[in-house]
Short mmCIF file of C-alpha atoms and ligand atoms in Angstrom, two decimals:
data_model
loop_
_atom_site.label_atom_id
_atom_site.label_comp_id
_atom_site.label_asym_id
_atom_site.label_seq_id
_atom_site.Cartn_x
_atom_site.Cartn_y
_atom_site.Cartn_z
CA MET B 1 -39.12 -40.24 -81.72
CA ARG B 2 -36.95 -42.11 -79.39
CA LYS B 3 -38.65 -44.97 -77.43
CA PRO B 4 -38.27 -44.35 -73.69
CA ILE B 5 -36.33 -47.00 -71.71
CA VAL B 6 -36.56 -47.60 -68.01
CA VAL B 7 -34.17 -50.16 -66.45
CA GLY B 8 -33.83 -51.33 -62.80
CA ASN B 9 -30.33 -51.78 -61.44
CA TRP B 10 -30.83 -53.76 -58.31
CA LYS B 11 -27.08 -53.46 -57.34
CA LEU B 12 -26.27 -55.78 -54.50
CA ASN B 13 -29.80 -56.62 -53.55
CA GLY B 14 -32.06 -59.56 -54.07
CA SER B 15 -32.56 -63.22 -53.07
CA SER B 16 -34.07 -66.16 -54.73
CA ALA B 17 -37.08 -65.72 -52.49
CA ALA B 18 -37.49 -62.01 -53.06
CA ASN B 19 -36.76 -61.84 -56.74
CA GLU B 20 -39.80 -63.82 -57.91
CA PRO B 21 -42.48 -61.63 -56.38
CA LEU B 22 -40.69 -58.50 -57.48
CA VAL B 23 -40.35 -59.69 -61.14
CA LEU B 24 -43.88 -60.97 -61.14
CA GLY B 25 -45.19 -57.72 -59.76
CA VAL B 26 -43.34 -55.76 -62.50
CA LEU B 27 -44.69 -58.05 -65.22
CA ASP B 28 -48.17 -57.65 -63.92
CA GLY B 29 -48.01 -53.94 -63.95
CA MET B 30 -46.43 -53.95 -67.50
CA ARG B 31 -49.65 -55.42 -68.92
CA GLU B 32 -51.07 -51.91 -68.89
CA LEU B 33 -47.98 -50.16 -70.33
CA ALA B 34 -47.06 -49.59 -74.03
CA GLY B 35 -44.63 -47.89 -76.06
CA ILE B 36 -41.58 -48.15 -73.74
CA ASP B 37 -38.71 -50.59 -73.12
CA VAL B 38 -38.35 -52.00 -69.62
CA GLY B 39 -35.58 -54.01 -68.13
CA VAL B 40 -34.26 -55.29 -64.85
CA CYS B 41 -30.54 -56.06 -63.91
CA PRO B 42 -30.35 -58.41 -61.02
CA PRO B 43 -27.05 -59.55 -59.49
CA LEU B 44 -25.25 -62.14 -61.72
CA VAL B 45 -26.14 -65.25 -59.64
CA TYR B 46 -29.87 -64.63 -60.23
CA LEU B 47 -29.76 -63.99 -64.02
CA SER B 48 -30.92 -67.45 -64.84
CA GLN B 49 -33.68 -67.37 -62.25
CA VAL B 50 -34.98 -64.12 -63.60
CA ALA B 51 -34.33 -65.27 -67.23
CA LYS B 52 -36.94 -67.98 -66.70
CA LEU B 53 -39.39 -65.58 -65.14
CA VAL B 54 -39.18 -63.06 -68.06
CA GLU B 55 -39.14 -65.53 -70.85
CA ALA B 56 -41.47 -64.80 -73.66
CA THR B 57 -42.42 -61.35 -72.01
CA ASP B 58 -41.40 -57.85 -72.87
CA LEU B 59 -39.40 -57.38 -69.74
CA GLY B 60 -35.69 -57.26 -70.71
CA LEU B 61 -32.96 -58.82 -68.73
CA GLY B 62 -29.74 -57.11 -68.05
CA ALA B 63 -26.46 -57.46 -66.04
CA GLN B 64 -24.67 -54.91 -63.99
CA ASN B 65 -21.20 -55.51 -65.33
CA CYS B 66 -19.26 -57.79 -67.67
CA ALA B 67 -15.59 -58.78 -68.13
CA GLU B 68 -13.34 -56.98 -70.56
CA HIS B 69 -12.20 -60.24 -71.88
CA ASP B 70 -14.04 -62.93 -73.73
CA SER B 71 -12.42 -66.03 -71.95
CA GLY B 72 -9.33 -67.22 -70.28
CA ALA B 73 -7.60 -67.02 -66.87
CA PHE B 74 -9.63 -64.35 -65.20
CA THR B 75 -10.87 -65.80 -62.00
CA GLY B 76 -14.12 -64.39 -60.87
CA GLU B 77 -15.00 -62.66 -64.10
CA VAL B 78 -18.08 -63.23 -66.27
CA ALA B 79 -17.84 -62.73 -70.01
CA ALA B 80 -20.51 -60.62 -72.13
CA ALA B 81 -21.15 -63.82 -74.20
CA MET B 82 -21.98 -65.74 -71.14
CA LEU B 83 -24.45 -63.15 -70.10
CA HIS B 84 -26.04 -63.30 -73.46
CA ASP B 85 -25.98 -67.10 -73.28
CA VAL B 86 -28.18 -67.02 -70.18
CA GLY B 87 -30.68 -64.70 -71.67
CA ALA B 88 -29.35 -61.16 -70.97
CA ARG B 89 -30.12 -58.40 -73.44
CA TYR B 90 -28.48 -55.43 -71.62
CA VAL B 91 -25.38 -54.87 -69.63
CA ILE B 92 -24.60 -51.79 -67.53
CA VAL B 93 -21.10 -50.56 -68.16
CA GLY B 94 -19.09 -48.01 -66.36
CA HIS B 95 -21.46 -47.47 -63.53
CA SER B 96 -19.91 -44.85 -61.14
CA GLU B 97 -19.76 -47.38 -58.35
CA ARG B 98 -17.53 -49.52 -60.56
CA ARG B 99 -15.41 -46.61 -61.58
CA ALA B 100 -14.99 -45.34 -57.98
CA LEU B 101 -14.90 -48.55 -55.98
CA PHE B 102 -13.50 -51.14 -58.46
CA GLY B 103 -11.00 -48.89 -60.30
CA GLU B 104 -12.61 -48.99 -63.70
CA THR B 105 -10.92 -46.32 -65.94
CA ASP B 106 -12.35 -44.73 -69.05
CA ALA B 107 -10.12 -47.22 -71.06
CA VAL B 108 -11.54 -50.24 -69.26
CA VAL B 109 -15.15 -48.99 -69.68
CA SER B 110 -14.46 -48.55 -73.50
CA THR B 111 -13.14 -52.10 -73.83
CA LYS B 112 -16.20 -53.48 -71.95
CA VAL B 113 -18.55 -51.58 -74.32
CA GLY B 114 -16.75 -53.31 -77.19
CA ALA B 115 -16.92 -56.79 -75.39
CA ALA B 116 -20.67 -56.22 -74.79
CA LEU B 117 -21.44 -55.18 -78.27
CA GLY B 118 -19.27 -58.00 -79.74
CA ALA B 119 -21.51 -60.50 -77.71
CA GLY B 120 -24.75 -59.01 -79.10
CA LEU B 121 -25.67 -57.18 -75.87
CA THR B 122 -26.88 -53.61 -75.58
CA PRO B 123 -24.58 -51.72 -73.36
CA ILE B 124 -26.04 -49.15 -70.99
CA LEU B 125 -22.95 -46.86 -70.71
CA CYS B 126 -23.00 -44.75 -67.56
CA VAL B 127 -21.34 -41.24 -67.34
CA GLY B 128 -21.45 -38.60 -64.76
CA GLU B 129 -19.58 -36.23 -62.36
CA THR B 130 -18.97 -36.35 -58.73
CA LEU B 131 -20.04 -33.57 -56.45
CA ASP B 132 -16.51 -32.12 -56.30
CA GLU B 133 -16.32 -32.17 -60.02
CA ARG B 134 -19.66 -30.38 -60.43
CA GLU B 135 -18.74 -27.69 -57.83
CA ALA B 136 -15.39 -27.12 -59.62
CA GLY B 137 -17.34 -26.47 -62.82
CA GLU B 138 -15.94 -29.56 -64.45
CA THR B 139 -19.31 -31.45 -65.23
CA GLU B 140 -19.04 -31.04 -68.99
CA ALA B 141 -15.32 -31.83 -69.06
CA VAL B 142 -15.79 -35.09 -67.11
CA VAL B 143 -18.72 -36.27 -69.26
CA ARG B 144 -16.91 -35.21 -72.41
CA ARG B 145 -13.84 -37.30 -71.39
CA GLN B 146 -15.92 -40.42 -70.47
CA LEU B 147 -17.69 -40.42 -73.80
CA ALA B 148 -14.56 -39.58 -75.79
CA ALA B 149 -12.88 -42.69 -74.55
CA VAL B 150 -15.77 -44.83 -75.83
CA ILE B 151 -15.87 -43.02 -79.11
CA ALA B 152 -12.18 -43.49 -79.63
CA GLY B 153 -12.24 -47.10 -78.74
CA ASN B 154 -15.44 -48.23 -80.58
CA GLY B 155 -16.28 -45.57 -83.13
CA ILE B 156 -19.23 -43.39 -83.25
CA GLU B 157 -21.31 -46.13 -84.79
CA ALA B 158 -21.14 -47.95 -81.38
CA PHE B 159 -23.73 -45.32 -80.16
CA GLU B 160 -26.26 -46.69 -82.65
CA GLN B 161 -26.36 -49.78 -80.53
CA LEU B 162 -26.08 -48.65 -76.92
CA VAL B 163 -27.95 -46.62 -74.37
CA ILE B 164 -26.32 -43.86 -72.35
CA ALA B 165 -27.23 -43.21 -68.76
CA TYR B 166 -26.30 -39.73 -67.36
CA GLU B 167 -25.95 -40.45 -63.56
CA PRO B 168 -24.62 -37.54 -61.52
CA VAL B 169 -22.74 -39.37 -58.66
CA TRP B 170 -23.95 -36.87 -56.12
CA ALA B 171 -27.64 -37.81 -56.88
CA ILE B 172 -27.20 -41.59 -56.59
CA GLY B 173 -28.75 -43.11 -53.52
CA THR B 174 -28.73 -39.72 -51.83
CA GLY B 175 -32.35 -38.57 -52.40
CA ARG B 176 -30.83 -35.47 -53.92
CA THR B 177 -32.20 -35.62 -57.54
CA ALA B 178 -30.77 -33.42 -60.25
CA THR B 179 -33.29 -30.77 -61.16
CA PRO B 180 -34.97 -31.33 -64.52
CA GLU B 181 -33.06 -28.25 -65.71
CA GLN B 182 -29.67 -29.60 -64.49
CA ALA B 183 -30.31 -32.98 -66.10
CA GLN B 184 -31.54 -31.64 -69.34
CA ALA B 185 -28.50 -29.37 -69.65
CA VAL B 186 -26.10 -32.33 -69.39
CA HIS B 187 -28.17 -34.52 -71.67
CA ALA B 188 -28.28 -31.86 -74.26
CA PHE B 189 -24.52 -31.50 -73.99
CA ILE B 190 -24.05 -35.25 -74.42
CA ARG B 191 -26.17 -35.13 -77.48
CA GLY B 192 -24.20 -32.12 -78.87
CA GLN B 193 -20.91 -33.96 -78.23
CA LEU B 194 -22.17 -36.88 -80.19
CA ALA B 195 -23.45 -34.57 -83.01
CA ASP B 196 -20.00 -33.32 -83.55
CA HIS B 197 -19.35 -36.86 -84.81
CA ASP B 198 -22.66 -37.83 -86.43
CA THR B 199 -25.89 -35.90 -86.16
CA ALA B 200 -28.13 -38.88 -86.95
CA VAL B 201 -26.51 -41.05 -84.19
CA ALA B 202 -26.81 -37.99 -81.77
CA GLN B 203 -30.55 -37.80 -82.49
CA SER B 204 -31.35 -41.48 -82.23
CA VAL B 205 -29.26 -42.47 -79.14
CA ARG B 206 -31.35 -42.90 -75.92
CA ILE B 207 -30.12 -41.09 -72.91
CA GLN B 208 -31.46 -42.25 -69.45
CA TYR B 209 -31.23 -40.28 -66.36
CA GLY B 210 -30.19 -41.91 -63.07
CA GLY B 211 -29.88 -40.73 -59.55
CA SER B 212 -32.75 -40.83 -57.01
CA MET B 213 -35.46 -41.08 -59.69
CA LYS B 214 -38.72 -41.96 -57.98
CA PRO B 215 -42.47 -42.13 -58.98
CA ASP B 216 -42.92 -38.54 -57.67
CA ASN B 217 -40.11 -36.83 -59.65
CA ALA B 218 -40.05 -39.01 -62.69
CA ALA B 219 -42.59 -37.18 -64.81
CA GLU B 220 -40.92 -33.83 -64.74
CA LEU B 221 -37.48 -35.42 -65.45
CA LEU B 222 -38.90 -37.48 -68.33
CA ALA B 223 -40.76 -34.41 -69.82
CA GLN B 224 -37.35 -32.93 -70.65
CA PRO B 225 -36.68 -33.14 -74.37
CA ASP B 226 -33.34 -34.99 -74.14
CA ILE B 227 -34.35 -37.40 -71.29
CA ASP B 228 -35.34 -40.75 -72.64
CA GLY B 229 -35.91 -42.82 -69.58
CA GLY B 230 -34.38 -43.78 -66.34
CA LEU B 231 -31.79 -46.13 -64.82
CA ILE B 232 -33.41 -46.77 -61.38
CA GLY B 233 -31.57 -48.00 -58.21
CA GLY B 234 -33.47 -47.92 -54.91
CA ALA B 235 -36.89 -47.46 -56.51
CA SER B 236 -36.47 -50.55 -58.67
CA LEU B 237 -36.55 -52.87 -55.63
CA LYS B 238 -40.30 -52.33 -55.11
CA ALA B 239 -42.50 -53.31 -57.96
CA GLU B 240 -45.00 -50.38 -57.33
CA ASP B 241 -42.36 -47.84 -57.23
CA PHE B 242 -40.62 -49.03 -60.32
CA LEU B 243 -43.97 -49.21 -62.10
CA GLY B 244 -44.82 -45.71 -61.12
CA ILE B 245 -41.62 -44.53 -63.05
CA CYS B 246 -42.49 -46.86 -65.94
CA ARG B 247 -46.03 -45.37 -66.05
CA ALA B 248 -44.55 -41.77 -66.09
CA ALA B 249 -42.38 -42.79 -69.09
CA ALA B 250 -45.21 -44.45 -70.98
CA GLN B 251 -47.24 -41.12 -70.49
CA THR B 252 -44.68 -39.24 -72.43
CA VAL B 253 -45.48 -41.42 -75.50
CA GLY B 254 -49.20 -41.74 -74.83
P1 13P T 301 -30.73 -44.59 -57.15
O1 13P T 301 -31.89 -44.63 -57.94
O2 13P T 301 -30.82 -45.47 -55.79
O3 13P T 301 -30.19 -43.20 -56.73
O4 13P T 301 -29.51 -45.15 -57.92
C1 13P T 301 -29.27 -44.78 -59.20
C2 13P T 301 -28.31 -45.65 -59.82
O5 13P T 301 -27.14 -45.70 -59.63
C3 13P T 301 -28.86 -46.56 -60.92
O6 13P T 301 -27.73 -47.06 -61.65
#
């Protein structure tokens, strides 16, 4: 049985005034939840603020990106070890926005996974196809290529220590969620690809769905056999919406 994991990706949102009520609201609602992992990924400058708020709680802290490098002359970058140092447990790697807008290649993403693991963080490795790729029938080929780079760079054992997020790009921030059947098909495909390398790893790795997941569609997505949680953008910015998704995930184990 894989423990569901729901993580909020705040993206470029938040402020020192807004973060506190949001985090306290999530912590308050979490007292009634059991059996799932929950995390939030604020912008980098707020990690320390949120780290204090979640200290000694079950709410995990994550970052949205990390450097490929450990240290050195890389102006503006933040190393995985620094994220760990200020209290992060997770780091999102290879989000489609970073791939598309900031030029992150499969090779860069693979290196970042290695950097995160080396620093003791749990990478949340994002994969997913664009609308053009889906319509061209390339969904499986794209996801296969994205995963293959990480397997080649870090070994299949790396998947014992990371979380995968399948995020179809066309469903992110669009309100157009993948149907439970569409999402399940890709999640099963991902597990199948990993099983070609190691069946135990394939069975144990947690695969989140991300892309317009909301309280009202979470339950049917999370009911799918290979969907083990969610990576939540817009709905993670309101405590009640985020908690609605967390409750749906908790119900799958209750
Ligand atoms: P939305 O939930 O806003 O569609 O974003 C999903 C996402 O990109 C999470 O990483």
